[in-house]
Every structure is written in C-alpha cells, then in structure tokens.
Amino acid sequence: MADIKEILTKSELSRTDIVSLLEARDEDKTLLFEKAAEVKQKAVGNIVFFRGLIEFSNICSKNCYYCGIRSSNPGFGRYNLADDEIVEAARFAHLNQYASLVLQSGELMSNVFTNRVARLLEKIHNATNNELRITLSCGEQTRQTYQTWRNAGAHRYLLRIEASNKKLYEMLHPNDSNHSYEKRLECLYLLKETGYQTGTGVMIGLPFQTTGDLADDLLFMKNFAIDMVGMGPYIEHADTPLYKYKNRLLPLEERFQLALKMIAVLRLLLPKINIASATALQAIDKLGREKALKTGANVIMPNITPGSYRNNYLLYQNKPCTDDSADDCKNCLEVRVALANNTIGYGQWGDSAYFTEKKQHTG
Ligand code: 5AD
Ligand code: SF4
Ligand code: FES
C-alpha cells in the first residue's frame, strides 16, 4: 500500500505517485482533498471566477462516439443563435459583472464560420465597452483562423484533448481524417503559439480508460504547461455508439469521485492554473460543482444560453440547468459558492495566474 501522507509531502510527483493518489480511498482521499484545498488557497485564493457560457450553435461536423450532438444524431433540433441573441446574452454577463464569457459551439470549419465568429467577437466587444475577456471553444481550426479570432479579441481557447492516450482517443472517435489525434494535438500547439491562454481537458471514467491513462493525462497537461483545464466525468448518452459499453463503466458515484481526485491532483501539479468545475459533475451529484471547489477548482461557467435553446445542447444525459434561466443560475450559484466558503470574483477577469507568470518570465 502506498503511503499517501508521504506522497503528499513530495515536491515532484511521479506517475506511480499520481496513480496512487487517483486510487486513494477513505481517509487517504480526504488527505488528498485537504492538501489540494490548501494548495489552492495559497496559490490562487478561495476566489471563484465566473465565465458566462453561451452555447451558440449545436451544429457539428464531427461524429465523436460519446457525444449527444454528433452529426449523425438526427433526433433533435439543430440551432444557430442569431448574433443579436448572443450579444444580448453577453450584455447580461457584462451587467452582472461576470467579466468573462465562453462562446462554445459544435465544430465547423469554413470561411463563413471563421468570419462569423470574428464579427461576433467585435460586436460583443463593442456592446460591452471592451470589458469582457472572451474564451472560444469552437474546436479544431487552421492557424489562420485562430489568428483571425485572436486579432478580433479572443484571449483564451478551450480545446479538450479528450484522452491524451492516442489509442484510447482512437477508440472514442471514427477512424477518418476528420478525427485525427495528431491534428488535435497540433491545434493545441497552434493555440499556444498564437498567444492564447490555452485550455484543455479530458473525460474521466471512459470505457477502457485506466488510472494509468488518467495519470498520463495529468502529466500531459503539466508537460504542455497548460494554462487552464476543464475536465469532468464521462456520462453515457443513449443515442451514441459508446453507449454499448455502459456495462463496463464505473458506477456514477465512483466516476464522480475519480473526477474530484483528478482535479485535486492537478491542483498539486499546477498550483496556479485555472481549473473549471465542470457542469458534468453536477449531472451526477447535485452539489457536484461546489464539491470540486473544495478540492481545487476555481472557475465556474454559469450557463447564459437563452433558455429555449438549452435543451438542444445535450452532450450527455441529465445535463443540469436546461430548464433554468441565466438569472436562476446566477442566484443558485451564489448560494452554492458561499456554501463552499469561496467568494465570487465579480468584475475580475481572472486570467490564469500561471499564464501571466510565464509571460513575465519570457518578457
Ligand atoms: N460525457 C461527458 N462529457 C462529454 N462531452 C461530450 N460528450 C460527453 C459525454 N457524453 C464533452 C467533451 C467536449 C465537451 C464540449 O463536452 O469533452 O470537449
Ligand atoms: Fe462535435 Fe464536440 Fe460533440 Fe465531438 S464532442 S461531436 S466535436 S460537439
Ligand atoms: Fe443553473 Fe443551479 S447553476 S440552476
């Protein structure tokens, strides 16, 4: 049996140490969570930054085996919000001092899409006095497109690697040129080179995934010197090909605990980065997102997508907040964050402290 107490005193964690931490149970797990909370408080404080999440289109050209909005799924309405609706949601975020937005969509690669998003960024900045930090999460694109969006005022970009193990990645995606592991990795490098605060993440509790894979995911993030991470439990969706492996999955509660442990270990590995408390945590446990704040997360993405569209962005089942409004989520989260003894960093951009520090060192 690994001595968790001893592991938690080390300044460098090996792969074996990380696996032991991810497998910790009972008091050992509590020790890990306490340590992560302590490191979080010292490195970034008990402040949570809000990012208003706008899921502006569920149209996607990809066919990931796990995702409810994959292109071959015909069973629901596809939508694409009008620019005015998106700008209105951005105004809500601005008025309510969220200070940051995330614009997320399915993955489309075309000049029309590139230009549309660039125009949208400009419209949002104009409507909000240039006071919002904007994160994009629009998938794999060319260097040129990433540059165009960066020039139009996007500062951060989220692109989950989903699984850093190439073999596992390939089990989760169709075997075609539209779903290449190498391309995805290359995009992460392009984002970094283009000057974005770069975010990635993985799904936790996937079929065929081992704790060794998860340890490698964390080391991947560390070696990449990632600025932000959003990762959450995998939740099976009945209308997807991966559903057939549902009997091989860990029980939901265990997947949830594993996700909390991943967040905690990541906080130890990269104390100053921003770590999102993923919405998928709340699909399993009603208090999921606040529990993650106590084990190292420091970002929450309240959904501000206009209500009528939310039911059509079902990446996984049981997605929370689909019947709530932006105001509901704000009120709800204020209570929840206070229960986790954190304060909301209203009006603060909350850039990744790690990103800022790296930049100072390189001039
Ligand atoms: N369970 C959990 N997360 C999922 N995502 C997609 N499908 C699922 C699922 N079934 C996540 C992916 C993607 C993000 C937008 O949603 O990690 O990057
Ligand atoms: Fe499209 Fe993203 Fe879903 Fe894959 S995970 S099908 S890229 S929305
Ligand atoms: Fe959306 Fe609680 S966060 S209703």
CSV table of N, CA, C and O and ligand atoms in Angstrom, one decimal, residues 66-68 104 137 160 162 184 202-203 232-237 280 313 315-316, ligand 1:
chain,number,residue,atom,x,y,z
A,66,TYR,N,-19.0,9.5,-28.3
A,66,TYR,CA,-19.6,9.7,-27.0
A,66,TYR,C,-20.6,10.9,-26.9
A,66,TYR,O,-21.3,11.0,-25.9
A,67,CYS,N,-20.7,11.7,-27.9
A,67,CYS,CA,-21.3,13.0,-27.8
A,67,CYS,C,-22.7,13.0,-28.4
A,67,CYS,O,-23.0,12.5,-29.5
A,68,GLY,N,-23.7,13.5,-27.6
A,68,GLY,CA,-25.1,13.6,-27.9
A,68,GLY,C,-25.4,14.4,-29.1
A,68,GLY,O,-26.4,14.3,-29.8
A,104,GLN,N,-19.2,28.8,-27.0
A,104,GLN,CA,-19.0,27.4,-27.4
A,104,GLN,C,-19.9,26.9,-28.5
A,104,GLN,O,-21.1,27.4,-28.6
A,137,SER,N,-14.5,28.2,-27.7
A,137,SER,CA,-14.4,26.8,-27.6
A,137,SER,C,-15.1,26.3,-28.9
A,137,SER,O,-16.3,25.9,-28.8
A,160,ARG,N,-10.4,20.5,-25.6
A,160,ARG,CA,-10.1,19.3,-24.8
A,160,ARG,C,-9.4,18.3,-25.7
A,160,ARG,O,-9.8,18.0,-26.8
A,162,GLU,N,-9.4,15.3,-24.8
A,162,GLU,CA,-10.4,14.3,-24.5
A,162,GLU,C,-9.8,13.0,-23.9
A,162,GLU,O,-10.3,12.5,-22.9
A,184,ARG,N,-5.4,17.2,-33.5
A,184,ARG,CA,-5.9,17.8,-32.3
A,184,ARG,C,-4.7,18.4,-31.5
A,184,ARG,O,-4.8,19.5,-31.0
A,202,VAL,N,-10.0,16.5,-20.3
A,202,VAL,CA,-10.3,15.1,-20.7
A,202,VAL,C,-11.6,14.7,-20.0
A,202,VAL,O,-12.1,15.3,-19.2
A,203,MET,N,-12.2,13.6,-20.5
A,203,MET,CA,-13.3,13.0,-19.9
A,203,MET,C,-12.8,11.9,-18.9
A,203,MET,O,-11.8,11.2,-19.3
A,232,GLY,N,-14.3,16.7,-16.7
A,232,GLY,CA,-15.4,16.2,-15.9
A,232,GLY,C,-15.6,14.7,-16.2
A,232,GLY,O,-15.0,14.2,-17.1
A,233,PRO,N,-16.6,14.2,-15.5
A,233,PRO,CA,-16.9,12.8,-15.7
A,233,PRO,C,-17.5,12.5,-17.1
A,233,PRO,O,-18.3,13.4,-17.6
A,234,TYR,N,-17.2,11.4,-17.7
A,234,TYR,CA,-17.9,10.9,-18.9
A,234,TYR,C,-19.3,10.4,-18.4
A,234,TYR,O,-19.4,9.7,-17.4
A,235,ILE,N,-20.3,10.9,-19.1
A,235,ILE,CA,-21.7,10.4,-18.8
A,235,ILE,C,-22.3,9.8,-20.1
A,235,ILE,O,-22.4,10.5,-21.1
A,236,GLU,N,-22.7,8.6,-20.0
A,236,GLU,CA,-23.1,7.9,-21.3
A,236,GLU,C,-24.4,8.5,-21.8
A,236,GLU,O,-25.3,9.0,-21.0
A,237,HIS,N,-24.5,8.6,-23.1
A,237,HIS,CA,-25.7,9.1,-23.8
A,237,HIS,C,-26.3,8.0,-24.6
A,237,HIS,O,-25.6,7.4,-25.5
A,280,ALA,N,-20.6,18.8,-15.9
A,280,ALA,CA,-21.0,17.4,-15.9
A,280,ALA,C,-20.9,16.8,-14.5
A,280,ALA,O,-21.6,15.8,-14.1
A,313,TYR,N,-28.7,21.3,-26.4
A,313,TYR,CA,-27.3,21.2,-26.3
A,313,TYR,C,-26.9,20.0,-25.3
A,313,TYR,O,-26.2,20.2,-24.4
A,315,LEU,N,-25.0,17.3,-24.6
A,315,LEU,CA,-23.8,16.5,-24.9
A,315,LEU,C,-24.0,15.1,-24.2
A,315,LEU,O,-23.5,14.1,-24.7
A,316,TYR,N,-24.6,15.1,-23.0
A,316,TYR,CA,-24.7,13.9,-22.2
A,316,TYR,C,-26.1,14.0,-21.5
A,316,TYR,O,-26.7,15.1,-21.5
B,1,5AD,N1,-20.0,13.0,-21.2
B,1,5AD,C1,-19.2,14.0,-20.7
B,1,5AD,N2,-18.7,14.9,-21.4
B,1,5AD,C2,-18.9,14.9,-22.8
B,1,5AD,N3,-18.5,15.8,-23.7
B,1,5AD,C3,-19.1,15.4,-24.9
B,1,5AD,N4,-19.8,14.3,-24.7
B,1,5AD,C4,-19.7,14.0,-23.4
B,1,5AD,C5,-20.3,13.0,-22.6
B,1,5AD,N5,-21.1,12.0,-23.1
B,1,5AD,C6,-17.6,16.9,-23.5
B,1,5AD,C7,-16.3,16.7,-24.4
B,1,5AD,C8,-16.3,18.0,-25.2
B,1,5AD,C9,-17.1,18.9,-24.3
B,1,5AD,C10,-17.7,20.1,-25.1
B,1,5AD,O1,-18.1,18.1,-23.8
B,1,5AD,O2,-15.2,16.6,-23.6
B,1,5AD,O3,-15.0,18.5,-25.4
